[in-house]
Every structure is written in structure tokens, then in C-alpha cells.
Amino acid sequence: MALAYPFSLFLLLVLLSTNTSEATSRAPNRMLALVQQQPLVLKYHKGPLLKGNITLHLLWYGTFTPTQRSIILDFVQSLSATSSIPSPSVFSWWQTTESYRGGPRTLVVGNQILDHTCSLGKSLKTNELLALASNPKLTSAHDGHAVHVILTSADVAVEDFCMNQCGTHGSGRVMKGKRIAYAWVGNPVTQCPGQCAWPFHQPVYGPQTAPLVSPNGDVGVDGMIINLATVLAGVVTNPFEDGYYQGSASAPLEAVSACTGIFGKGAYPGYVGNVLVEETTGASYNAVGVHGRKFLLPAMWDPRSSTCKTLV
């Protein structure tokens, strides 16, 4: 299973003073001068990728307000919104996935399920994520490329949430052996905002600079957007653990998780880089989506330049 935006990696970035466009060394600070950093390269492991038209089936697990749902839906719809969106746009961020094998990828929202009652309880094990993703109402035998996305509310605990991950993606077989790809992201606002809602909340460790103002006025959901962006880029470029990644297949650096902590040019550990600021609210963002929504999106590794590409 591929981990997305692990806090342990963020902490490592904060503690090590390395060039953010290069791979992070695990050597202690006193050894950095003796270690030559290698360029960041995500190797293609010759497995299938998700490409073309991809349907996202959404399971809302727990209680989300209509406003919270609209923020997330606007983000997803912005990924394929090609017209009438000022630059820098969410769509231009997603276009970097075209540089990976398979070419253009468009995302559309498919089926949605509202599980307000938390049918499997409010404390989920990792294997229960696949059980939720396997809900027959989320898919059909006629689906081509699809991703089953589970979104858990602030009062739902998921195994390893906050400890090792802010979101994840994986795969499994359902419906008479059909293979599906799924992704999960949780709302961290009450459980671990310092880990999974940074930079909209002060980090637990590292430089204690003032947090940024979230662009949609919801620290938890704006944090979810960062983590959802991370897992969506990971799931299309490494859906079955044999696509693009660096390191171990069980804990890989993927399209966005390889660029953890970078949001704008000039970023370094603990500093997101130069991003845009909304004059009236002071909110930080680097991408514009449908309905005028603004989002802060992480850098994505670009196969063409072998660098972490930012929008601003």
C-alpha cells in the first residue's frame, strides 16, 4: 500500500537542510557535507497506469457540511476544468501528470455515497478502507478506469492516521476478481492539524512560524485538499505499486509525496516558498479553480525536468 504525504517525511524535511529540488538524505546534519545529493528521479517500474478518462467515485464517511463538500467537489471538478479559469489554475497543476506515460488524464465525479451513520464505526482499520471502497454502489461492471475515494470526517479515526500518514491509496480485488484502485483522506482538524493540515496550522516539530491563512476558511478541509491532491497524483501514476516511484514499493516517494513541503519557488524545510496572498483575507494560495475557488497545492515531480514543479 502506498503512503501519501507521511508526516515522518515532512519532519525529515524540516530537520535536514537540503536543496528541496533534490532527494532528501537520511544522513545526520554533520554528515551532509560529505554526501553528494543525487537528482530526484522517480523510476517507472513498467506496471499499468490510470490514464484517459478516469471516474472518481466518492464515499463521504461521517458528517460533512454542505460547504465542506462543495469545497472538495469544486477542487475535483477543477482538475479537468480547461476554460475560463485564470492562471495559475488547478488544471495547469494537474497537467503535469500528462508528462508521465499514458498522456492526458481527465477526472470526473461519478457516484457519491453519504455514509452519515459511519456504517463500520468511527475507528477504522486499514483493511476496512478496502471494504468501504468495495461498496457496489460506488462502481459498476462497466467502469473503465476508476478510483474509489473515501473521505472521512474529523471525528473518524483511521489506523496510522496522524502517526504515519495523512492519506493513502491502494488497490484490491472486488466484484468477481475485478481490480480497483482506491484512495483515502481524512479531515485532520481535531486529530492532528500540526501534522496533516500544515501549513495552515503550526507544525508539531520544526520552525514555529505563523501558519498561513487557509484559502477557504476551513483549516481541516484545506488540509484535506493538499492531501487529496497528493493521493490522486499518486494513484494515477502508481495505482498498483508498479508505476512511478522512488524507494520501497511499500512506502514509496511518488509524484507529489516526493516533493513534500514545497508549494512555491524558493521553498526550504519549514517554508512553503513564494505563494500568492489574497489581499482582502490574507489567505495563501497558488491555484484557482471553478467558481473562483482558491487552493494551495503541493509541487509535483515533473518527469521532463526531473524537478519538483510549482505553479508560482
mmCIF file of C-alpha atoms in Angstrom:
data_model
loop_
_atom_site.group_PDB
_atom_site.id
_atom_site.type_symbol
_atom_site.label_atom_id
_atom_site.label_comp_id
_atom_site.label_asym_id
_atom_site.label_seq_id
_atom_site.Cartn_x
_atom_site.Cartn_y
_atom_site.Cartn_z
ATOM 1 C CA MET A 1 0.000 0.000 0.000
ATOM 2 C CA ALA A 2 1.332 3.415 -0.934
ATOM 3 C CA LEU A 3 1.547 6.011 1.794
ATOM 4 C CA ALA A 4 0.757 9.605 0.871
ATOM 5 C CA TYR A 5 2.170 12.757 2.441
ATOM 6 C CA PRO A 6 3.589 10.957 5.504
ATOM 7 C CA PHE A 7 4.310 13.319 8.393
ATOM 8 C CA SER A 8 7.525 11.421 9.080
ATOM 9 C CA LEU A 9 8.795 12.617 5.702
ATOM 10 C CA PHE A 10 7.719 16.191 6.439
ATOM 11 C CA LEU A 11 9.582 16.049 9.739
ATOM 12 C CA LEU A 12 12.658 14.740 7.962
ATOM 13 C CA LEU A 13 12.492 17.669 5.563
ATOM 14 C CA VAL A 14 12.222 20.115 8.435
ATOM 15 C CA LEU A 15 15.210 18.643 10.236
ATOM 16 C CA LEU A 16 17.533 18.416 7.241
ATOM 17 C CA SER A 17 18.809 21.485 5.400
ATOM 18 C CA THR A 18 18.860 20.145 1.842
ATOM 19 C CA ASN A 19 18.025 21.522 -1.581
ATOM 20 C CA THR A 20 14.265 20.951 -1.947
ATOM 21 C CA SER A 21 14.595 20.094 -5.630
ATOM 22 C CA GLU A 22 16.743 17.115 -4.771
ATOM 23 C CA ALA A 23 16.209 13.863 -2.911
ATOM 24 C CA THR A 24 16.352 14.110 0.867
ATOM 25 C CA SER A 25 19.331 12.427 2.506
ATOM 26 C CA ARG A 26 18.844 10.356 5.619
ATOM 27 C CA ALA A 27 22.310 11.319 6.860
ATOM 28 C CA PRO A 28 22.518 13.413 10.041
ATOM 29 C CA ASN A 29 23.370 17.107 9.650
ATOM 30 C CA ARG A 30 27.047 16.671 10.458
ATOM 31 C CA MET A 31 27.388 14.266 7.528
ATOM 32 C CA LEU A 32 25.664 16.384 4.880
ATOM 33 C CA ALA A 33 28.886 17.985 3.706
ATOM 34 C CA LEU A 34 30.283 14.533 2.945
ATOM 35 C CA VAL A 35 27.264 13.282 0.994
ATOM 36 C CA GLN A 36 26.678 14.300 -2.607
ATOM 37 C CA GLN A 37 22.952 14.646 -3.196
ATOM 38 C CA GLN A 38 21.543 12.738 -6.140
ATOM 39 C CA PRO A 39 18.899 14.148 -8.512
ATOM 40 C CA LEU A 40 15.359 13.132 -7.653
ATOM 41 C CA VAL A 41 14.196 10.542 -10.186
ATOM 42 C CA LEU A 42 11.013 8.514 -9.945
ATOM 43 C CA LYS A 43 11.670 5.266 -11.774
ATOM 44 C CA TYR A 44 8.950 3.714 -13.909
ATOM 45 C CA HIS A 45 8.516 0.084 -12.856
ATOM 46 C CA LYS A 46 6.643 -0.973 -16.014
ATOM 47 C CA GLY A 47 3.238 -1.511 -14.411
ATOM 48 C CA PRO A 48 -0.142 -0.231 -15.657
ATOM 49 C CA LEU A 49 -1.124 3.382 -15.007
ATOM 50 C CA LEU A 50 -4.523 5.037 -14.899
ATOM 51 C CA LYS A 51 -4.951 7.219 -17.972
ATOM 52 C CA GLY A 52 -7.540 8.766 -20.248
ATOM 53 C CA ASN A 53 -10.943 9.434 -18.702
ATOM 54 C CA ILE A 54 -10.913 8.491 -15.013
ATOM 55 C CA THR A 55 -14.033 8.443 -12.847
ATOM 56 C CA LEU A 56 -13.801 9.307 -9.165
ATOM 57 C CA HIS A 57 -16.495 7.617 -7.066
ATOM 58 C CA LEU A 58 -16.774 9.352 -3.693
ATOM 59 C CA LEU A 59 -17.751 7.919 -0.309
ATOM 60 C CA TRP A 60 -18.370 10.610 2.316
ATOM 61 C CA TYR A 61 -17.858 8.771 5.604
ATOM 62 C CA GLY A 62 -19.128 10.700 8.599
ATOM 63 C CA THR A 63 -20.562 14.197 8.760
ATOM 64 C CA PHE A 64 -19.544 16.856 6.263
ATOM 65 C CA THR A 65 -21.311 20.183 5.977
ATOM 66 C CA PRO A 66 -22.617 21.222 2.558
ATOM 67 C CA THR A 67 -19.893 23.879 2.426
ATOM 68 C CA GLN A 68 -17.151 21.344 3.148
ATOM 69 C CA ARG A 69 -18.446 19.047 0.433
ATOM 70 C CA SER A 70 -18.668 21.904 -2.053
ATOM 71 C CA ILE A 71 -15.017 22.890 -1.425
ATOM 72 C CA ILE A 72 -13.804 19.358 -2.125
ATOM 73 C CA LEU A 73 -16.107 18.860 -5.122
ATOM 74 C CA ASP A 74 -15.014 22.182 -6.604
ATOM 75 C CA PHE A 75 -11.393 21.058 -6.298
ATOM 76 C CA VAL A 76 -12.050 17.735 -8.029
ATOM 77 C CA GLN A 77 -14.022 19.407 -10.816
ATOM 78 C CA SER A 78 -11.263 21.997 -11.226
ATOM 79 C CA LEU A 79 -8.759 19.282 -12.128
ATOM 80 C CA SER A 80 -10.334 18.979 -15.573
ATOM 81 C CA ALA A 81 -11.742 22.496 -15.973
ATOM 82 C CA THR A 82 -9.854 23.747 -19.032
ATOM 83 C CA SER A 83 -11.585 27.026 -19.813
ATOM 84 C CA SER A 84 -12.383 30.367 -18.191
ATOM 85 C CA ILE A 85 -10.103 29.735 -15.215
ATOM 86 C CA PRO A 86 -7.422 32.370 -14.630
ATOM 87 C CA SER A 87 -3.810 31.327 -14.274
ATOM 88 C CA PRO A 88 -2.392 29.717 -12.229
ATOM 89 C CA SER A 89 -5.160 27.126 -12.387
ATOM 90 C CA VAL A 90 -5.796 23.777 -10.733
ATOM 91 C CA PHE A 91 -6.000 22.313 -14.229
ATOM 92 C CA SER A 92 -2.491 23.534 -15.090
ATOM 93 C CA TRP A 93 -1.244 21.831 -11.910
ATOM 94 C CA TRP A 94 -2.876 18.544 -12.951
ATOM 95 C CA GLN A 95 -1.453 18.823 -16.476
ATOM 96 C CA THR A 96 1.930 17.752 -15.121
ATOM 97 C CA THR A 97 0.523 14.195 -14.982
ATOM 98 C CA GLU A 98 0.488 14.305 -18.803
ATOM 99 C CA SER A 99 4.279 14.079 -18.686
ATOM 100 C CA TYR A 100 4.005 10.580 -17.247
ATOM 101 C CA ARG A 101 3.433 7.608 -19.538
ATOM 102 C CA GLY A 102 -0.113 7.437 -20.834
ATOM 103 C CA GLY A 103 -0.527 11.121 -21.624
ATOM 104 C CA PRO A 104 -3.536 13.276 -20.663
ATOM 105 C CA ARG A 105 -5.713 12.239 -17.744
ATOM 106 C CA THR A 106 -9.141 13.748 -17.093
ATOM 107 C CA LEU A 107 -11.052 13.266 -13.845
ATOM 108 C CA VAL A 108 -14.822 13.376 -13.455
ATOM 109 C CA VAL A 109 -17.022 12.790 -10.417
ATOM 110 C CA GLY A 110 -19.065 9.599 -10.650
ATOM 111 C CA ASN A 111 -21.257 8.049 -7.959
ATOM 112 C CA GLN A 112 -21.427 9.531 -4.467
ATOM 113 C CA ILE A 113 -22.480 7.857 -1.223
ATOM 114 C CA LEU A 114 -23.223 9.691 2.014
ATOM 115 C CA ASP A 115 -22.483 7.409 4.967
ATOM 116 C CA HIS A 116 -23.513 9.765 7.771
ATOM 117 C CA THR A 117 -24.017 6.941 10.255
ATOM 118 C CA CYS A 118 -20.466 5.539 9.868
ATOM 119 C CA SER A 119 -21.572 2.008 8.994
ATOM 120 C CA LEU A 120 -18.270 0.436 10.107
ATOM 121 C CA GLY A 121 -17.871 2.617 13.180
ATOM 122 C CA LYS A 122 -15.703 5.631 13.880
ATOM 123 C CA SER A 123 -12.433 3.762 14.344
ATOM 124 C CA LEU A 124 -11.336 2.137 11.099
ATOM 125 C CA LYS A 125 -8.600 -0.397 10.462
ATOM 126 C CA THR A 126 -6.602 -0.124 7.242
ATOM 127 C CA ASN A 127 -8.256 -3.208 5.731
ATOM 128 C CA GLU A 128 -11.663 -1.638 6.305
ATOM 129 C CA LEU A 129 -10.808 1.096 3.814
ATOM 130 C CA LEU A 130 -10.875 -1.514 1.051
ATOM 131 C CA ALA A 131 -14.165 -2.825 2.433
ATOM 132 C CA LEU A 132 -15.644 0.670 2.154
ATOM 133 C CA ALA A 133 -14.162 1.149 -1.314
ATOM 134 C CA SER A 134 -15.741 -2.137 -2.384
ATOM 135 C CA ASN A 135 -19.283 -0.863 -1.841
ATOM 136 C CA PRO A 136 -21.145 -1.987 -5.000
ATOM 137 C CA LYS A 137 -22.952 1.362 -5.142
ATOM 138 C CA LEU A 138 -19.620 3.029 -5.882
ATOM 139 C CA THR A 139 -18.942 1.186 -9.085
ATOM 140 C CA SER A 140 -20.319 -0.959 -11.867
ATOM 141 C CA ALA A 141 -19.086 -3.764 -14.061
ATOM 142 C CA HIS A 142 -18.861 -1.265 -16.917
ATOM 143 C CA ASP A 143 -16.375 1.057 -15.230
ATOM 144 C CA GLY A 144 -13.177 1.601 -17.131
ATOM 145 C CA HIS A 145 -10.541 3.455 -15.201
ATOM 146 C CA ALA A 146 -11.979 4.482 -11.844
ATOM 147 C CA VAL A 147 -10.765 5.429 -8.391
ATOM 148 C CA HIS A 148 -12.877 4.901 -5.284
ATOM 149 C CA VAL A 149 -12.214 7.826 -2.952
ATOM 150 C CA ILE A 150 -13.046 7.607 0.766
ATOM 151 C CA LEU A 151 -13.269 10.894 2.669
ATOM 152 C CA THR A 152 -13.546 10.614 6.451
ATOM 153 C CA SER A 153 -14.819 13.380 8.718
ATOM 154 C CA ALA A 154 -12.978 14.963 11.637
ATOM 155 C CA ASP A 155 -14.430 12.578 14.239
ATOM 156 C CA VAL A 156 -13.401 9.378 12.433
ATOM 157 C CA ALA A 157 -10.105 7.739 13.407
ATOM 158 C CA VAL A 158 -8.240 5.631 10.853
ATOM 159 C CA GLU A 159 -5.357 3.294 11.636
ATOM 160 C CA ASP A 160 -1.994 5.104 11.293
ATOM 161 C CA PHE A 161 -3.739 8.435 10.637
ATOM 162 C CA CYS A 162 -1.515 11.191 12.029
ATOM 163 C CA MET A 163 1.162 8.698 13.077
ATOM 164 C CA ASN A 164 2.493 7.713 9.650
ATOM 165 C CA GLN A 165 0.137 9.123 7.062
ATOM 166 C CA CYS A 166 -2.329 11.876 6.205
ATOM 167 C CA GLY A 167 -3.873 9.888 3.381
ATOM 168 C CA THR A 168 -3.170 6.785 1.368
ATOM 169 C CA HIS A 169 -4.035 4.876 -1.762
ATOM 170 C CA GLY A 170 -4.026 1.214 -2.626
ATOM 171 C CA SER A 171 -5.775 -1.449 -4.653
ATOM 172 C CA GLY A 172 -7.751 -4.629 -4.202
ATOM 173 C CA ARG A 173 -9.969 -7.120 -5.966
ATOM 174 C CA VAL A 174 -13.751 -6.980 -5.720
ATOM 175 C CA MET A 175 -16.773 -7.950 -7.791
ATOM 176 C CA LYS A 176 -15.678 -11.375 -9.007
ATOM 177 C CA GLY A 177 -11.999 -10.534 -9.087
ATOM 178 C CA LYS A 178 -12.207 -7.060 -10.624
ATOM 179 C CA ARG A 179 -9.267 -4.932 -9.556
ATOM 180 C CA ILE A 180 -9.972 -1.465 -8.199
ATOM 181 C CA ALA A 181 -7.802 1.431 -7.135
ATOM 182 C CA TYR A 182 -8.877 3.405 -4.094
ATOM 183 C CA ALA A 183 -7.725 6.418 -2.102
ATOM 184 C CA TRP A 184 -8.443 7.742 1.370
ATOM 185 C CA VAL A 185 -8.007 11.145 3.009
ATOM 186 C CA GLY A 186 -9.213 12.223 6.456
ATOM 187 C CA ASN A 187 -10.071 15.576 8.000
ATOM 188 C CA PRO A 188 -7.216 16.268 10.457
ATOM 189 C CA VAL A 189 -8.564 19.410 12.125
ATOM 190 C CA THR A 190 -9.152 17.875 15.567
ATOM 191 C CA GLN A 191 -6.800 14.876 15.489
ATOM 192 C CA CYS A 192 -3.540 16.202 14.050
ATOM 193 C CA PRO A 193 -3.659 19.615 12.385
ATOM 194 C CA GLY A 194 0.029 20.115 13.139
ATOM 195 C CA GLN A 195 0.880 17.077 11.047
ATOM 196 C CA CYS A 196 -1.753 16.904 8.317
ATOM 197 C CA ALA A 197 -3.067 20.465 7.972
ATOM 198 C CA TRP A 198 0.319 22.192 7.756
ATOM 199 C CA PRO A 199 0.974 24.912 6.598
ATOM 200 C CA PHE A 200 -2.447 26.110 7.818
ATOM 201 C CA HIS A 201 -1.520 25.073 11.356
ATOM 202 C CA GLN A 202 1.773 25.292 13.211
ATOM 203 C CA PRO A 203 3.780 22.066 12.878
ATOM 204 C CA VAL A 204 4.329 19.861 15.894
ATOM 205 C CA TYR A 205 8.081 19.991 15.290
ATOM 206 C CA GLY A 206 10.430 22.270 13.414
ATOM 207 C CA PRO A 207 10.362 26.035 12.914
ATOM 208 C CA GLN A 208 7.337 27.529 14.682
ATOM 209 C CA THR A 209 6.500 30.175 12.120
ATOM 210 C CA ALA A 210 2.986 31.572 11.937
ATOM 211 C CA PRO A 211 0.597 29.346 9.980
ATOM 212 C CA LEU A 212 -0.800 30.514 6.665
ATOM 213 C CA VAL A 213 -4.414 31.600 6.347
ATOM 214 C CA SER A 214 -6.364 28.831 4.614
ATOM 215 C CA PRO A 215 -7.923 29.910 1.298
ATOM 216 C CA ASN A 216 -11.403 28.554 2.030
ATOM 217 C CA GLY A 217 -11.585 29.395 5.716
ATOM 218 C CA ASP A 218 -11.532 25.756 6.833
ATOM 219 C CA VAL A 219 -8.168 24.510 8.084
ATOM 220 C CA GLY A 220 -9.245 20.860 8.087
ATOM 221 C CA VAL A 221 -10.734 20.823 4.586
ATOM 222 C CA ASP A 222 -7.980 22.948 3.051
ATOM 223 C CA GLY A 223 -5.539 20.472 4.594
ATOM 224 C CA MET A 224 -7.579 17.647 3.065
ATOM 225 C CA ILE A 225 -7.216 19.301 -0.358
ATOM 226 C CA ILE A 226 -3.410 19.166 -0.098
ATOM 227 C CA ASN A 227 -3.541 15.501 0.883
ATOM 228 C CA LEU A 228 -6.210 14.639 -1.695
ATOM 229 C CA ALA A 229 -4.075 16.247 -4.404
ATOM 230 C CA THR A 230 -1.180 14.108 -3.198
ATOM 231 C CA VAL A 231 -3.018 10.782 -3.295
ATOM 232 C CA LEU A 232 -4.782 11.483 -6.611
ATOM 233 C CA ALA A 233 -1.470 12.208 -8.334
ATOM 234 C CA GLY A 234 -0.045 9.071 -6.711
ATOM 235 C CA VAL A 235 -2.933 6.793 -7.604
ATOM 236 C CA VAL A 236 -2.923 7.624 -11.322
ATOM 237 C CA THR A 237 0.860 7.340 -11.693
ATOM 238 C CA ASN A 238 1.372 4.380 -9.341
ATOM 239 C CA PRO A 239 -2.007 2.657 -8.923
ATOM 240 C CA PHE A 240 -0.804 -0.906 -8.324
ATOM 241 C CA GLU A 241 2.640 -0.401 -6.718
ATOM 242 C CA ASP A 242 4.499 -0.909 -10.006
ATOM 243 C CA GLY A 243 4.231 2.508 -11.628
ATOM 244 C CA TYR A 244 6.335 5.608 -10.940
ATOM 245 C CA TYR A 245 8.048 5.837 -7.566
ATOM 246 C CA GLN A 246 11.359 6.002 -5.764
ATOM 247 C CA GLY A 247 12.360 3.826 -2.830
ATOM 248 C CA SER A 248 10.415 0.927 -1.369
ATOM 249 C CA ALA A 249 7.184 -0.175 -3.057
ATOM 250 C CA SER A 250 5.538 -0.403 0.372
ATOM 251 C CA ALA A 251 6.455 3.187 1.335
ATOM 252 C CA PRO A 252 7.334 4.951 -1.906
ATOM 253 C CA LEU A 253 8.066 8.533 -2.826
ATOM 254 C CA GLU A 254 5.524 9.295 -5.539
ATOM 255 C CA ALA A 255 4.558 12.144 -7.864
ATOM 256 C CA VAL A 256 3.738 14.590 -5.052
ATOM 257 C CA SER A 257 4.968 12.915 -1.863
ATOM 258 C CA ALA A 258 8.478 13.130 -3.361
ATOM 259 C CA CYS A 259 8.092 16.913 -3.189
ATOM 260 C CA THR A 260 6.735 17.208 0.340
ATOM 261 C CA GLY A 261 6.735 20.703 1.815
ATOM 262 C CA ILE A 262 7.192 22.553 -1.497
ATOM 263 C CA PHE A 263 4.393 24.878 -2.650
ATOM 264 C CA GLY A 264 6.220 27.708 -4.372
ATOM 265 C CA LYS A 265 9.630 28.720 -5.642
ATOM 266 C CA GLY A 266 12.270 29.286 -3.011
ATOM 267 C CA ALA A 267 10.839 26.681 -0.627
ATOM 268 C CA TYR A 268 13.032 25.132 2.022
ATOM 269 C CA PRO A 269 12.284 22.931 5.055
ATOM 270 C CA GLY A 270 9.653 24.680 7.139
ATOM 271 C CA TYR A 271 8.953 27.369 4.494
ATOM 272 C CA VAL A 272 6.417 26.688 1.725
ATOM 273 C CA GLY A 273 8.006 29.042 -0.783
ATOM 274 C CA ASN A 274 6.661 32.112 -2.547
ATOM 275 C CA VAL A 275 2.897 31.746 -2.909
ATOM 276 C CA LEU A 276 0.093 34.187 -3.682
ATOM 277 C CA VAL A 277 -1.825 36.046 -0.972
ATOM 278 C CA GLU A 278 -5.417 37.232 -1.282
ATOM 279 C CA GLU A 279 -5.477 40.936 -0.459
ATOM 280 C CA THR A 280 -8.762 41.112 1.431
ATOM 281 C CA THR A 281 -8.486 37.942 3.515
ATOM 282 C CA GLY A 282 -4.748 37.354 3.703
ATOM 283 C CA ALA A 283 -5.307 33.751 2.568
ATOM 284 C CA SER A 284 -2.437 31.951 0.844
ATOM 285 C CA TYR A 285 -2.981 30.053 -2.399
ATOM 286 C CA ASN A 286 -1.264 29.094 -5.631
ATOM 287 C CA ALA A 287 -4.114 27.779 -7.798
ATOM 288 C CA VAL A 288 -7.558 28.924 -8.911
ATOM 289 C CA GLY A 289 -10.433 26.568 -9.656
ATOM 290 C CA VAL A 290 -14.085 26.591 -10.628
ATOM 291 C CA HIS A 291 -16.432 29.117 -9.014
ATOM 292 C CA GLY A 292 -13.435 31.268 -8.176
ATOM 293 C CA ARG A 293 -12.213 28.842 -5.517
ATOM 294 C CA LYS A 294 -8.605 29.184 -4.460
ATOM 295 C CA PHE A 295 -6.418 26.322 -3.303
ATOM 296 C CA LEU A 296 -2.875 25.729 -2.082
ATOM 297 C CA LEU A 297 -1.444 22.760 -3.996
ATOM 298 C CA PRO A 298 1.861 20.962 -3.433
ATOM 299 C CA ALA A 299 4.594 20.714 -6.034
ATOM 300 C CA MET A 300 4.532 17.713 -8.371
ATOM 301 C CA TRP A 301 7.563 15.912 -9.764
ATOM 302 C CA ASP A 302 7.902 16.543 -13.499
ATOM 303 C CA PRO A 303 9.429 13.638 -15.482
ATOM 304 C CA ARG A 304 10.552 16.022 -18.217
ATOM 305 C CA SER A 305 12.787 18.119 -15.975
ATOM 306 C CA SER A 306 13.248 15.689 -13.044
ATOM 307 C CA THR A 307 12.351 18.533 -10.690
ATOM 308 C CA CYS A 308 9.517 19.380 -8.321
ATOM 309 C CA LYS A 309 7.344 21.682 -10.422
ATOM 310 C CA THR A 310 5.423 24.521 -8.795
ATOM 311 C CA LEU A 311 2.719 26.798 -10.184
ATOM 312 C CA VAL A 312 4.203 30.016 -8.786
#
